[in-house]
Coordinates of C-alpha atoms and ligand atoms in Angstrom, one line a residue:
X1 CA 0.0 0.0 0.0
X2 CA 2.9 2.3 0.3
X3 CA 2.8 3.5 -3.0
X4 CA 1.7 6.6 -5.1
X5 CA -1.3 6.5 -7.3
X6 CA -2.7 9.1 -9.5
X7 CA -6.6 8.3 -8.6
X8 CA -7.6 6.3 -5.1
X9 CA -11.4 5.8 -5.3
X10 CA -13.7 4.7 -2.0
X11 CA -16.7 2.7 -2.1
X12 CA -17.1 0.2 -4.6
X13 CA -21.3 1.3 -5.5
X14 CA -21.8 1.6 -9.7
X15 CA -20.9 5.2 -9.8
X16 CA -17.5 5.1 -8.5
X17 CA -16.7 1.6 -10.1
X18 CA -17.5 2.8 -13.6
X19 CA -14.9 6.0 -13.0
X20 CA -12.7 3.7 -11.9
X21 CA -12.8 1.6 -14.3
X22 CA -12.0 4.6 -16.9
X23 CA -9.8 6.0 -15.4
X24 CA -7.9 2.8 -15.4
X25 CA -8.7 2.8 -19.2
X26 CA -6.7 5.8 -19.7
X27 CA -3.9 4.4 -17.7
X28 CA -4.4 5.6 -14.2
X29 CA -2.9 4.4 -11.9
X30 CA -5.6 3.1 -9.5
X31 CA -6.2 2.1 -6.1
X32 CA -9.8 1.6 -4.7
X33 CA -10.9 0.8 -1.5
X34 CA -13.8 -0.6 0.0
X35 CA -15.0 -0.3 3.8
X36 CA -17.5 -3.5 3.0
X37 CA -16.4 -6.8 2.4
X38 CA -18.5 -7.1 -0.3
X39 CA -18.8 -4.7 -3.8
X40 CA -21.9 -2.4 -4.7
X41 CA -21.7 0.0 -1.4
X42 CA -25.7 1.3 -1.2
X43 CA -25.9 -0.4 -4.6
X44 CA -24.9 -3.9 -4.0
X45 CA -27.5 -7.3 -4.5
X46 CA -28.4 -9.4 -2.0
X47 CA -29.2 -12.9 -1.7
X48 CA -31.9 -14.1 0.5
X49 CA -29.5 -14.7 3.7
X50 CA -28.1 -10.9 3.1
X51 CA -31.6 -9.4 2.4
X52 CA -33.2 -10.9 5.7
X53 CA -29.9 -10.1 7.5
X54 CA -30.2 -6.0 6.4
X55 CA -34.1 -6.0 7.3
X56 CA -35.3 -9.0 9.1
X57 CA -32.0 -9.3 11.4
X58 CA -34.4 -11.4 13.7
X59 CA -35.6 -14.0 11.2
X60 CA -34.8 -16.6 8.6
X61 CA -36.0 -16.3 5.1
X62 CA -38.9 -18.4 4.5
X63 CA -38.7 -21.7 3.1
X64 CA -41.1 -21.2 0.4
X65 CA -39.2 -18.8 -1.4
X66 CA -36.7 -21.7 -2.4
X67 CA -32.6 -21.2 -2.3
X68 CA -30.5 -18.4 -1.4
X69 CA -28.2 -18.8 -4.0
X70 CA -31.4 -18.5 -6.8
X71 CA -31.8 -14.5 -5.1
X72 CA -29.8 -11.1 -6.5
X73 CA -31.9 -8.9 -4.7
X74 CA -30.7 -5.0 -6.4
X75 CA -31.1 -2.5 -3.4
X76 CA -30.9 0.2 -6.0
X77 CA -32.6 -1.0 -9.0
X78 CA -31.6 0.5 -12.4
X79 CA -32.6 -0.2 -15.9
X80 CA -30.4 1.0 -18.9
X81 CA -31.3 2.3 -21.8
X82 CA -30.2 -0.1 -25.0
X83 CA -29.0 3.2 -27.0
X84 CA -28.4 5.0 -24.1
X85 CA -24.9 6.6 -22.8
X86 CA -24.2 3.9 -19.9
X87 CA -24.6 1.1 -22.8
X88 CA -22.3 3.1 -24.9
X89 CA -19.8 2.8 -21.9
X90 CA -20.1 -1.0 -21.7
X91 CA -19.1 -1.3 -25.0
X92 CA -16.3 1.5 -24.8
X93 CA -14.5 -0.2 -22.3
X94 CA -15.3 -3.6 -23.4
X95 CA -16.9 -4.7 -20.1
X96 CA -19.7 -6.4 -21.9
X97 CA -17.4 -9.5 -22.0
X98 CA -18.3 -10.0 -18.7
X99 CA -22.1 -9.5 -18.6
X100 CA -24.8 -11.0 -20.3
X101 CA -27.9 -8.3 -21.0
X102 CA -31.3 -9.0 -21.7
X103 CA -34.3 -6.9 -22.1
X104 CA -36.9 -5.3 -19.9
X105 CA -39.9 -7.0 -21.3
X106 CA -42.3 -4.2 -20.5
X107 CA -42.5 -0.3 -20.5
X108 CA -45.3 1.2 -18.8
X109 CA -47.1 3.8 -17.7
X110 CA -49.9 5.2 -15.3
X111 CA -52.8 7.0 -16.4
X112 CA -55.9 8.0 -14.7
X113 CA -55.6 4.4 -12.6
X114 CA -54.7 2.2 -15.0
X115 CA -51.8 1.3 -16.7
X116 CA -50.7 0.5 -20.1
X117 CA -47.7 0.0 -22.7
X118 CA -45.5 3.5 -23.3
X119 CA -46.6 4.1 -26.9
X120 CA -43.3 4.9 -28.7
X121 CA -44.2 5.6 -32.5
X122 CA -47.3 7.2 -34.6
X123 CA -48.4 3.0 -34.9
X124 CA -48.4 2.6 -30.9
X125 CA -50.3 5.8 -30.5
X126 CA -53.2 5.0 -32.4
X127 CA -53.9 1.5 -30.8
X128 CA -52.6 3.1 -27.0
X129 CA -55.6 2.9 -24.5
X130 CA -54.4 5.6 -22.6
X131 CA -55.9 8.2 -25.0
X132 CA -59.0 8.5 -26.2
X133 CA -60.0 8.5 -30.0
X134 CA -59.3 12.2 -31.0
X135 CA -56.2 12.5 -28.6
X136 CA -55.1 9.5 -30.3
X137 CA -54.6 11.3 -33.6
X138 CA -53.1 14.2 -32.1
X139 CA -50.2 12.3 -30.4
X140 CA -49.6 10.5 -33.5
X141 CA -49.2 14.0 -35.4
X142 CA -46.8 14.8 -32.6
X143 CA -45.0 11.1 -33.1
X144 CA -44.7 11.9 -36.5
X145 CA -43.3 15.2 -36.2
X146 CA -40.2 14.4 -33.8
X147 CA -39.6 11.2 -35.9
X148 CA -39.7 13.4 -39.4
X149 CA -37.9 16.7 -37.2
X150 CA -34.3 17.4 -39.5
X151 CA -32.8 20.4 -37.9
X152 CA -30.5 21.2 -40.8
X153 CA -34.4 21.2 -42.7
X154 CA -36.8 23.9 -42.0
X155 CA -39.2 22.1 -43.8
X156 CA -39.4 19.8 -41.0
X157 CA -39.9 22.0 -38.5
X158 CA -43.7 23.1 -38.6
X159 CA -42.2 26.6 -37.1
X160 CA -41.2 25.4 -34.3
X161 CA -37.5 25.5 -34.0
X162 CA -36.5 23.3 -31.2
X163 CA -33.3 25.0 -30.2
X164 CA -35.4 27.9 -28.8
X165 CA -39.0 27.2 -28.6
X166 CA -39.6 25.5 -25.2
X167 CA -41.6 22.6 -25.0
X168 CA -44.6 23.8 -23.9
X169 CA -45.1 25.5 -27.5
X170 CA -44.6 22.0 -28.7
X171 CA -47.9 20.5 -26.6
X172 CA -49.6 23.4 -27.7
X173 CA -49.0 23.5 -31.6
X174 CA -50.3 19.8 -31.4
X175 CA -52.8 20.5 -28.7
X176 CA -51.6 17.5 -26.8
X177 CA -53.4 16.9 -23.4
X178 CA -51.7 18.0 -19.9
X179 CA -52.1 13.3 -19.2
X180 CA -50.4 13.2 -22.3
X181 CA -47.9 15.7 -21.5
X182 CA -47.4 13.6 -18.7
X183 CA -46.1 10.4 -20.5
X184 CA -44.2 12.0 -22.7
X185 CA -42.4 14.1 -20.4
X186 CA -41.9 11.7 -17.8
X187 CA -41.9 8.4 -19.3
X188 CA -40.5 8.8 -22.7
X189 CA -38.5 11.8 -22.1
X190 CA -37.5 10.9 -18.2
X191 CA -38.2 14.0 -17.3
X192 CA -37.6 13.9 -12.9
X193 CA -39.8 17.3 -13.2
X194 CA -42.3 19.8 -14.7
X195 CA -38.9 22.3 -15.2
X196 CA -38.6 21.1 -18.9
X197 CA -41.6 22.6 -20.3
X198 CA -40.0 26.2 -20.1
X199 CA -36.8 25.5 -21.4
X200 CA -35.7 24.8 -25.0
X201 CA -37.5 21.6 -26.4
X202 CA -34.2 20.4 -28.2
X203 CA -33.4 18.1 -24.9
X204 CA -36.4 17.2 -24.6
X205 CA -37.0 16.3 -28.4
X206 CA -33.1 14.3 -27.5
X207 CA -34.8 12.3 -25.2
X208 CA -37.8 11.1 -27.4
X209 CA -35.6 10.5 -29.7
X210 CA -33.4 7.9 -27.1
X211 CA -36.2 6.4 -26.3
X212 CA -37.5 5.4 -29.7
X213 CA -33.8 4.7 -30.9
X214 CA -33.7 2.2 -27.9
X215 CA -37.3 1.1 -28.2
X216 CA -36.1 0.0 -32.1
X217 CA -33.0 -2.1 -30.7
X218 CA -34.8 -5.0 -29.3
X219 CA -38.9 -4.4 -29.5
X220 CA -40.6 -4.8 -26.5
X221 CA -38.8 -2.1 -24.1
X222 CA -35.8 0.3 -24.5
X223 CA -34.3 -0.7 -21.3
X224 CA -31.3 -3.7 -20.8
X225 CA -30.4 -5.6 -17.4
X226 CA -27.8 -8.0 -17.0
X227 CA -28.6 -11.6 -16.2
X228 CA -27.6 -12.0 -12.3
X229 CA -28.7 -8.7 -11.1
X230 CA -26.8 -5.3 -11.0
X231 CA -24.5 -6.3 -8.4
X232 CA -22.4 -7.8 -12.1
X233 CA -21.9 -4.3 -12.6
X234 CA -19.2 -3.0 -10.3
X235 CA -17.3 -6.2 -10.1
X236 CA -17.5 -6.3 -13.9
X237 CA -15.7 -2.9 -13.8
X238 CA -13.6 -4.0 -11.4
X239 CA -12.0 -7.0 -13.5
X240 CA -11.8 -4.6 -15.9
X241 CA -10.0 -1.8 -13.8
X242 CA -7.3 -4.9 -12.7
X243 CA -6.5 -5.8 -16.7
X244 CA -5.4 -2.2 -16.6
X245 CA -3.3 -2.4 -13.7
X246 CA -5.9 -1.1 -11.0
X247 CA -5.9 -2.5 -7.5
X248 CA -9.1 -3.2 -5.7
X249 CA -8.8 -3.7 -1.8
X250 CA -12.5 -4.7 0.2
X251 CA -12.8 -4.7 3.7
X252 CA -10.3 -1.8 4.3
X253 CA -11.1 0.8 6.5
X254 CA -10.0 4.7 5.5
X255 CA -8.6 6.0 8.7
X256 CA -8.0 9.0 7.3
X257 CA -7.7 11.3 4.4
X258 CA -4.2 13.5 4.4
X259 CA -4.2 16.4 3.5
X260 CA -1.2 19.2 2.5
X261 CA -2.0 22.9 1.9
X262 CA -5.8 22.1 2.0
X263 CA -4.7 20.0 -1.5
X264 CA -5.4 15.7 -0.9
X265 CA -2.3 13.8 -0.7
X266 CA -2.8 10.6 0.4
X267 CA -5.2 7.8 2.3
X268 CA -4.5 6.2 5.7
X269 CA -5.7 3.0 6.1
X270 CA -4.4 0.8 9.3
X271 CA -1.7 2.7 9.7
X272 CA -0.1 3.2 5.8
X273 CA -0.7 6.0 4.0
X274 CA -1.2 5.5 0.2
X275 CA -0.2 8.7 -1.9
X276 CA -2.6 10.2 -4.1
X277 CA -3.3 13.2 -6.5
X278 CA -7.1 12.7 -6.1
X279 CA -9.6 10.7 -4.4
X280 CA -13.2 9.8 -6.0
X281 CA -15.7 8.4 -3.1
X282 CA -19.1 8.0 -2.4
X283 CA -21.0 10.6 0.1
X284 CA -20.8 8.2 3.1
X285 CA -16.8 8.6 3.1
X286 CA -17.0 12.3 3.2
X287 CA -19.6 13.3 6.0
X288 CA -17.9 17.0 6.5
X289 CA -17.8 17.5 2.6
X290 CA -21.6 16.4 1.6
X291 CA -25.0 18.3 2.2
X292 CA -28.1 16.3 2.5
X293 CA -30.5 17.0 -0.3
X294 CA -33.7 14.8 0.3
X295 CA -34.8 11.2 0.9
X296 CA -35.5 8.0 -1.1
X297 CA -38.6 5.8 0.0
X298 CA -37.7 2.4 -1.9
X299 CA -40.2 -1.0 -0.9
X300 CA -38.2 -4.1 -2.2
X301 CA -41.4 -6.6 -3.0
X302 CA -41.5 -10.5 -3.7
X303 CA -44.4 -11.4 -5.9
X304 CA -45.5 -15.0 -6.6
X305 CA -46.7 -13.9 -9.8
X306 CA -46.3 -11.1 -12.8
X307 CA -47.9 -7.7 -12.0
X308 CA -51.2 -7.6 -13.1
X309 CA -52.3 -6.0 -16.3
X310 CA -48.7 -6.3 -17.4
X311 CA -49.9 -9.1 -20.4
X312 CA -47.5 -11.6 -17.7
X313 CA -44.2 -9.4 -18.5
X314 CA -41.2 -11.8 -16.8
X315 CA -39.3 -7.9 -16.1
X316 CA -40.8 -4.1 -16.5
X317 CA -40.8 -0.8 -15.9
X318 CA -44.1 1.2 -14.6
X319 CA -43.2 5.3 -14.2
X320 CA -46.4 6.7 -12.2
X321 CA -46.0 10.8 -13.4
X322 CA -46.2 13.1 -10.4
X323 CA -49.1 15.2 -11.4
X324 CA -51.3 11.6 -11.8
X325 CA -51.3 11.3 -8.1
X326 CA -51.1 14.7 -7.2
X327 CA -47.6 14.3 -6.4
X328 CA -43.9 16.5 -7.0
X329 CA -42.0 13.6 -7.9
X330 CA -42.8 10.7 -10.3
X331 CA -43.2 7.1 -8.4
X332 CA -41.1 4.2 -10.2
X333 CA -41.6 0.3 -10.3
X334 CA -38.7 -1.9 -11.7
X335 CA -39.7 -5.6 -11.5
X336 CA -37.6 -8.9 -12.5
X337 CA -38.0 -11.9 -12.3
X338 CA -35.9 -15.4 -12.1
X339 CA -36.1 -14.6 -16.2
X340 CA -33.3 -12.8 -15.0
X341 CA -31.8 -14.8 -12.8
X342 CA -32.4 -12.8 -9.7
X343 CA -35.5 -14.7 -8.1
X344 CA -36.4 -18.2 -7.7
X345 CA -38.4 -20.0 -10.1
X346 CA -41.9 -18.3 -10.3
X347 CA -40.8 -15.6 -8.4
X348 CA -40.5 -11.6 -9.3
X349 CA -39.1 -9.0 -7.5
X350 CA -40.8 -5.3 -7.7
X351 CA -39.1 -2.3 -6.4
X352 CA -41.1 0.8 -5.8
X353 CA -39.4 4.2 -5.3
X354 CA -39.7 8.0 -5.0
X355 CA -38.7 11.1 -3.2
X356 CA -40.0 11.2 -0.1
X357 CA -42.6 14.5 0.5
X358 CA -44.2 14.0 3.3
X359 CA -43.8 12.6 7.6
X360 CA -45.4 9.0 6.3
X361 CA -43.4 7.9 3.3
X362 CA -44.0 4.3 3.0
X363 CA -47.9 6.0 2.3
X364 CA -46.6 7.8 -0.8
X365 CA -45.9 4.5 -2.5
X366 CA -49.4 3.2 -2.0
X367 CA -50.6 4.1 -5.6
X368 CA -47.4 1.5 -7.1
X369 CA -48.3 -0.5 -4.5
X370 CA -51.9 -1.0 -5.2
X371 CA -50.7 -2.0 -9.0
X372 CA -48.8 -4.8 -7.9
X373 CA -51.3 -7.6 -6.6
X374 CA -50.7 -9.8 -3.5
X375 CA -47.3 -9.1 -2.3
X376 CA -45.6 -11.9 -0.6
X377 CA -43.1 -10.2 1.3
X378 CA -41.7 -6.5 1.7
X379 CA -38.8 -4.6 2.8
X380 CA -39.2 -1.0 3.8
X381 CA -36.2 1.8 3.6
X382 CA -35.8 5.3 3.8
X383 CA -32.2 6.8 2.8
X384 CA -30.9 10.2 2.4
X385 CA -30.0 11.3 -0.6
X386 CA -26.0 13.3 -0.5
X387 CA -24.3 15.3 -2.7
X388 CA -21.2 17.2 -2.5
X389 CA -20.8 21.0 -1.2
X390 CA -17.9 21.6 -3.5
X391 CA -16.6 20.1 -7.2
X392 CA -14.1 19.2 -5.6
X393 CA -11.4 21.0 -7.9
X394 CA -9.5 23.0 -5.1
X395 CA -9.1 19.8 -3.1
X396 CA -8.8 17.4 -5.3
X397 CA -11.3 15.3 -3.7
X398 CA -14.3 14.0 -5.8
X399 CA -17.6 13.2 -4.6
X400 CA -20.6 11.2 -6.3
X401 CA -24.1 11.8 -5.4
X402 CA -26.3 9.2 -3.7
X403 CA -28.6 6.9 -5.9
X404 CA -32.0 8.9 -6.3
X405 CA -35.6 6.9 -6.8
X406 CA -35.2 6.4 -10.8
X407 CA -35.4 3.2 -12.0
X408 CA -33.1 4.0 -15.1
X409 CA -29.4 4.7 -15.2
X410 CA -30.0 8.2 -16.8
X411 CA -29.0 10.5 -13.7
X412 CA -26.1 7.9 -12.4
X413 CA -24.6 8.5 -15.7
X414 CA -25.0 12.4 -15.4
X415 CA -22.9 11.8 -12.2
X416 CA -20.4 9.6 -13.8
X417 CA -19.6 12.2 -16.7
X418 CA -19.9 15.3 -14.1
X419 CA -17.3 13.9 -11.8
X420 CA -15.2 12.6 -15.0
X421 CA -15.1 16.1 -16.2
X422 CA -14.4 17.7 -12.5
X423 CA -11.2 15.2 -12.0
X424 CA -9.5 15.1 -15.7
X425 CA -10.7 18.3 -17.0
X426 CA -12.3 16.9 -20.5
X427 CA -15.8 16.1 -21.4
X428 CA -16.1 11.5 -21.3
X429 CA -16.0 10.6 -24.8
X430 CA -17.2 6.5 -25.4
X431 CA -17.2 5.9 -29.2
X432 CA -15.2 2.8 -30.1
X433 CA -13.9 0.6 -28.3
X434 CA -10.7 0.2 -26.7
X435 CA -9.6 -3.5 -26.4
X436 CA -6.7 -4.7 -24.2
X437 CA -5.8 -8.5 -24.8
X438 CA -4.0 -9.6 -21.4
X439 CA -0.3 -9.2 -23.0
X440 CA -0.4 -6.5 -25.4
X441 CA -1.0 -3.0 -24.9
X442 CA -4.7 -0.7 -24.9
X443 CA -5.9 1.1 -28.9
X444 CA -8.7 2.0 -29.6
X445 CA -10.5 -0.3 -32.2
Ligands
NAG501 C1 -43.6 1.2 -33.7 O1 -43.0 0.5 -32.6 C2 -43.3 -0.9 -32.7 C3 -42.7 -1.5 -31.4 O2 -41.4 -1.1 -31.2 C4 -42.7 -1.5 -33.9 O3 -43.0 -2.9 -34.0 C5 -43.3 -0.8 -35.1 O4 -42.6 -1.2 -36.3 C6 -43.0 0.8 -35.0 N1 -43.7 1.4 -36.1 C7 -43.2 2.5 -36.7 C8 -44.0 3.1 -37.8 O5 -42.1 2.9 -36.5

């Protein structure tokens, strides 16, 4: 440990493990530490044994729900979009040889209390129950328009240019309802608020566009999940970081973090200090450096069956938009299944999440709740949500932000590509590949 590395990174949860694991790419040199003696951090799966252990501490898991080893129980659950930036770095740095993906077999939304299919194209609007027969043809206008939108063509445009006209001048040229505003804004688009209706519709028109681009990659949802649950993620960026020279270390306490001139130099761990330019941790490492920003309500639920109305989807997303339940903040349902190899046989896992608003949150969940059916078994949790008081750049220590209630990787990879920028200075590019067989040396392909 007595050595000098260029990046030392703490806590092995998906943000920090994917920086690491470029960083390594490049061919920094570095070190990360792990307080756990396992790898995920707040982001970690659990098998049944671990799950009980965290919530249950007082009981065993139930026989009925078959063997441990059959359970990767996410405690954050995340979806990715097939065309979206976090797939792109998979494929950058190659870590898909470690993973197997499949798809989310469902994309839904809620709607004055039902819930249905996200339609995606002009086709899906017309046969979508969640409009009625006039609406119908208006969202299909509006499909048709961001699919045929050219920005280098002003025929395309209708008059609306998108780099200035904000959104809301988009709903109103095609007279879309505020329900329908809803799904596009927060289930297509991913919108975590009503904020994007004032600002330029080019994002927002970006979005669409992801989603459909992903929708057309493998049919029936745009989101991916690896096989095994996401706890494959950071220990397949971990393998990865170690082809490149990176050390990981679990179960190593940080004693304390050195400091000279107010500038990080180094980590003390029983009793060595490794030398560093720069540290990249998670919130929990940095209590005196991190301002609390909110909570997260998440219910972890086992289901003995799909979730209703879902056509029997093994895996699927369900975004319940804010204003639907007179909320501030959407409500999100990711469920797998053993599909993915994360529950027993016949068994699905549904995890409900959202910004907690009020003194009872496990309440606020009740309209996801109601969706699901019987529910077998459920785990309750509040955590705050953290995010650094300062980028970091005069101290040259990096903080991520805690895992908010989305059930998509969008935000985590804002993170990853804002605290990327804040430690090397340039913007993350992923195109191509870079490939490093075992003996030879790192190019990009
Ligand atoms: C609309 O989306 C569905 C499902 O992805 C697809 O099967 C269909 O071909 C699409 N239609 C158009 C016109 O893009």
């Amino acid at each position: 440990m007595d050595e000098s590395y260029d990046v030392i990174v703490l806590g092995t949860g998906l943000t920090e493990c994917i920086l690491s694991g470029l960083l390594s790419v490049e061919g920094k040199k570095v070190l990360h530490m792990d307080r756990n003696d396992y790898y995920g951090g707040e982001s970690a799966s659990l098998n049944l044994t671990q799950l009980y252990r965290k919530f249950r501490p007082d009981q065993q898991p139930p026989s009925q729900f078959g063997r441990d080893r059959d359970w990767n129980v996410d405690l954050i659950p995340k979806f990715a979009m097939a065309s979206g930036e976090f797939t792109n770095i998979l494929y950058h740095t190659d870590v898909t040889r470690y993973l197997e993906f499949r798809q989310i077999a469902g994309s839904y939304v809620y709607r004055d209390g039902r819930i249905s299919k996200v339609p995606s194209n002009q086709t899906e609007a017309v046969s979508s129950p969640l409009m009625g027969i006039f609406e119908k043809r208006r969202a299909k206008k509006f499909f048709e328009f961001v699919q045929g939108y050219d920005f280098n063509n002003p025929a395309t445009h209708q008059g609306l240019d998108l780099n200035t006209v904000p959104m809301t001048e988009v709903y109103k040229k095609f007279g879309l309802e505020p329900g329908t505003q809803d799904f596009v804004g927060h289930a297509l688009a991913l919108h975590l608020d009503d904020s994007y209706m004032t600002q330029p519709a080019k994002e927002t028109y970006e979005r669409i566009c992801l989603y459909m681009n992903s929708m057309a990659r493998y049919g029936k949802s745009p989101y991916i999940y690896p096989l095994y649950g996401l706890g494959e993620l950071p220990q397949g960026f971990a393998r990865l970081s170690a082809i490149y020279g990176g050390t990981y270390m679990l179960n190593k306490k940080v004693d304390e973090l050195v400091y000279e001139d107010g500038k990080i130099v180094g980590v003390k761990s029983e009793g060595e200090v490794a030398k560093t330019k720069a540290v990249i941790g998670d919130p929990s490492y940095f209590p005196d450096k991190v301002k609390k920003t909110g909570q997260v309500v998440r219910a972890i639920c086992i289901l003995n069956h799909p979730i209703p109305n879902t056509a029997d989807a093994d895996s699927i997303q369900i975004v319940i938009p804010q204003k639907q339940v007179n909320r501030g903040h959407d409500i999100y349902i990711a469920a797998v299944s053993y599909a993915h190899n994360v529950a027993a046989k016949d068994y699905w896992t549904a995890i409900v999440s959202t910004i907690v608003e009020t003194s009872d949150p496990e309440k606020e969940l009740q309209p996801a709740m109601a969706l699901l059916g019987p529910i077998a078994e459920k785990f309750i949790s509040v955590s705050d949500l953290y995010e650094p008081v300062a980028d970091g750049r005069a101290d040259g220590v990096y903080i991520t932000k805690s895992y908010d209630a989305t059930s998509h990787f969008e935000t985590t990879c804002q993170d990853v590509k804002d605290v990327y920028k804040r430690v090397t200075g340039n913007d993350l590019k992923v195109e191509g590949k870079v490939k490093k067989q075992e003996e030879g040396g790192a190019g990009a392909e």
